XYZ file of N, CA and C in Angstrom:
228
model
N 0.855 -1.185 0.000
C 0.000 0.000 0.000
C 0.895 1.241 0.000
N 0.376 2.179 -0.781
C 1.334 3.265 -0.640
C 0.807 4.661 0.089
N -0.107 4.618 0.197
C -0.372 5.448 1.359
C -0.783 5.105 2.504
N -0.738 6.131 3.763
C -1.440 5.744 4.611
C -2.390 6.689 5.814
N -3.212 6.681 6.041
C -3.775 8.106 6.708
C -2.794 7.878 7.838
N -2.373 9.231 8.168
C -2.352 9.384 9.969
C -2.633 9.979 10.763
N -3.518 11.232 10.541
C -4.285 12.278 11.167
C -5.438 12.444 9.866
N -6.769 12.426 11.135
C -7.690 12.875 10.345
C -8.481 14.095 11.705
N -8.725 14.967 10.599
C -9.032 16.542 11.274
C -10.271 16.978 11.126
N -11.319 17.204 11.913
C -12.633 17.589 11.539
C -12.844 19.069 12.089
N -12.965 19.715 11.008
C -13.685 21.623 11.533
C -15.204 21.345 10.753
N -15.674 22.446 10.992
C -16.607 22.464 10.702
C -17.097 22.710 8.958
N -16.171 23.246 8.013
C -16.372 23.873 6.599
C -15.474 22.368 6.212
N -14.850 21.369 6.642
C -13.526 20.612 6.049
C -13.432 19.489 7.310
N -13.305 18.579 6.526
C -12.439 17.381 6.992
C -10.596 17.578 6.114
N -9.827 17.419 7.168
C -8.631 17.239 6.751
C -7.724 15.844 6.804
N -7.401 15.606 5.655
C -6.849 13.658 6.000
C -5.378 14.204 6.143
N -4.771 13.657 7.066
C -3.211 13.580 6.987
C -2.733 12.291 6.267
N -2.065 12.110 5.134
C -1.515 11.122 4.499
C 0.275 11.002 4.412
N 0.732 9.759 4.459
C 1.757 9.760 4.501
C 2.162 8.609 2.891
N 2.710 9.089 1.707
C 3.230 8.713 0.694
C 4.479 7.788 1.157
N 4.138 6.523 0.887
C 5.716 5.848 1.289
C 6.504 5.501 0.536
N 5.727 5.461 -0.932
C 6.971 5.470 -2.488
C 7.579 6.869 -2.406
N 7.062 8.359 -2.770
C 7.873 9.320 -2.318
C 7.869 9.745 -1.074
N 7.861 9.516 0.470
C 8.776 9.785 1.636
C 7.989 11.128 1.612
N 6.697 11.410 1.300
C 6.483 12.553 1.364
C 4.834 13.036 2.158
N 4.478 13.799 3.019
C 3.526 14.026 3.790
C 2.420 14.997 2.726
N 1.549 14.516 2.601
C 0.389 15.576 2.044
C -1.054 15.077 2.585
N -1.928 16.167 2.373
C -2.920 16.229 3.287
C -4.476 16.680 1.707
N -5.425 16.091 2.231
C -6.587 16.186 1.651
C -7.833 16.909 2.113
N -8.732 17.632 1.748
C -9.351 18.268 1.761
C -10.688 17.585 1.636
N -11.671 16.903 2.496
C -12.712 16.472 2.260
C -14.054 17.542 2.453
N -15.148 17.586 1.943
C -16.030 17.957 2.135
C -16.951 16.858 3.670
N -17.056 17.815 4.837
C -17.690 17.015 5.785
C -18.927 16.095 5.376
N -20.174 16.911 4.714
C -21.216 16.047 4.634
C -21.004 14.416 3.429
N -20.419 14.687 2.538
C -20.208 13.524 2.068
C -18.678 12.898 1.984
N -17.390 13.528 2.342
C -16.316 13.023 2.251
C -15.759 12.188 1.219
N -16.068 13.595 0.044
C -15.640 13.690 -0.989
C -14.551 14.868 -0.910
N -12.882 14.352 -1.707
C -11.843 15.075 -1.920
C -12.796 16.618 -2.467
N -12.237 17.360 -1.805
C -12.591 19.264 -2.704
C -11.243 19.935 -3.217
N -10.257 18.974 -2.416
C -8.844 19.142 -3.469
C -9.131 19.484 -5.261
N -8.594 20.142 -5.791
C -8.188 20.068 -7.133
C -7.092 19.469 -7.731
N -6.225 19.182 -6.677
C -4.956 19.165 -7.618
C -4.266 18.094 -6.775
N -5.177 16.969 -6.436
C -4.763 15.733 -5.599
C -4.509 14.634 -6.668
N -3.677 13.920 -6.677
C -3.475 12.842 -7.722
C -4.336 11.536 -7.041
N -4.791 11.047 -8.744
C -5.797 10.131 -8.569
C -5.732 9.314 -7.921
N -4.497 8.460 -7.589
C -3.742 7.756 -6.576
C -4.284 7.822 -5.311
N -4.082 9.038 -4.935
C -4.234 9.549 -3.512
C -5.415 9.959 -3.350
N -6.791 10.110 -4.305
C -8.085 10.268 -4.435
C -8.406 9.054 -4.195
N -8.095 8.198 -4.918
C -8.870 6.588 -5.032
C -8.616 5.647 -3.204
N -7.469 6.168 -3.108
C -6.829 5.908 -1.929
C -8.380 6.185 -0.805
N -7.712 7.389 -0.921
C -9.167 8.286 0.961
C -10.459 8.054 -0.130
N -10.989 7.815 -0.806
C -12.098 7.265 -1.419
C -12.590 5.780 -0.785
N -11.605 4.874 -1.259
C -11.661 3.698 -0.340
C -11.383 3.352 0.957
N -11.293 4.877 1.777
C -11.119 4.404 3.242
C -12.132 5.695 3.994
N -13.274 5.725 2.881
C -14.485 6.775 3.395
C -15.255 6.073 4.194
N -15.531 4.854 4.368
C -16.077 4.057 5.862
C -15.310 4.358 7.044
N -14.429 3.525 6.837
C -12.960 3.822 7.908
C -12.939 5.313 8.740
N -13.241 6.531 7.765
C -13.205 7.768 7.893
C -14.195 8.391 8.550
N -15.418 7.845 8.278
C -16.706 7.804 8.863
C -16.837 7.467 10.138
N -16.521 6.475 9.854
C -16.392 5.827 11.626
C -15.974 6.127 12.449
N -14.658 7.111 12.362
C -13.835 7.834 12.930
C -14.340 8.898 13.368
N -14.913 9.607 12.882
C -15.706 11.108 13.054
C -16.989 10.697 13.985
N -18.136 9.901 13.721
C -18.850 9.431 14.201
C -18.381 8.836 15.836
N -17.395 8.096 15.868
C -17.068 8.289 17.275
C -16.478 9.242 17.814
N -15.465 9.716 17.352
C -15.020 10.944 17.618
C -16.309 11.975 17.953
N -17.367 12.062 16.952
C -18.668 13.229 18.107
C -19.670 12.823 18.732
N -19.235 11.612 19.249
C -19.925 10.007 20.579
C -19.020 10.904 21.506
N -17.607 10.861 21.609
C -16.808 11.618 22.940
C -16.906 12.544 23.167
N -17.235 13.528 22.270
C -17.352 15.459 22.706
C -18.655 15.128 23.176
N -19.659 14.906 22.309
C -20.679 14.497 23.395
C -21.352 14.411 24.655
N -20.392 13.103 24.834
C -20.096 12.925 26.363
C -19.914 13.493 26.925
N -18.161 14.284 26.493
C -17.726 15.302 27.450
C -18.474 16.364 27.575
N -19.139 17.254 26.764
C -20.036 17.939 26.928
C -21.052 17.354 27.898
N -21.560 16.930 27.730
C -22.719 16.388 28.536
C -22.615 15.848 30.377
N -20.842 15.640 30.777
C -20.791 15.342 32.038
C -20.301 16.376 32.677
């Protein structure tokens, strides 16, 4: 596999994926739209589209628990 997420960032206008390239040794980051977590990048290579495309469950799931804990914390 040649990428791999390692930070994923939720604001409110953007989801941000942290990706790490391990053929080029190189860190770049993606631009999702929150409600459907679809790339809003322009100028992301297809590679790295198809990539956080196929790990939009994975990504989901993440966020979804992730606002299960603010939640909480809010709430105690």
């Amino acid at each position: 596999m040649r990428y791999q997420i390692v930070e994923v960032i939720c604001k409110r206008k953007k989801v941000t994926v942290k990706c790490f390239d391990m053929q080029e040794d190189a860190w770049l980051k993606v631009s999702l739209n929150p409600e459907t977590l679809e790339c809003i990048d322009k100028l992301i290579p297809d590679s790295l589209q198809d990539f956080v495309h196929s790990k939009q469950e994975n990504i989901s799931k993440y966020l979804i628990n992730l606002n299960e804990i603010m939640n909480e914390k809010k709430s105690a």
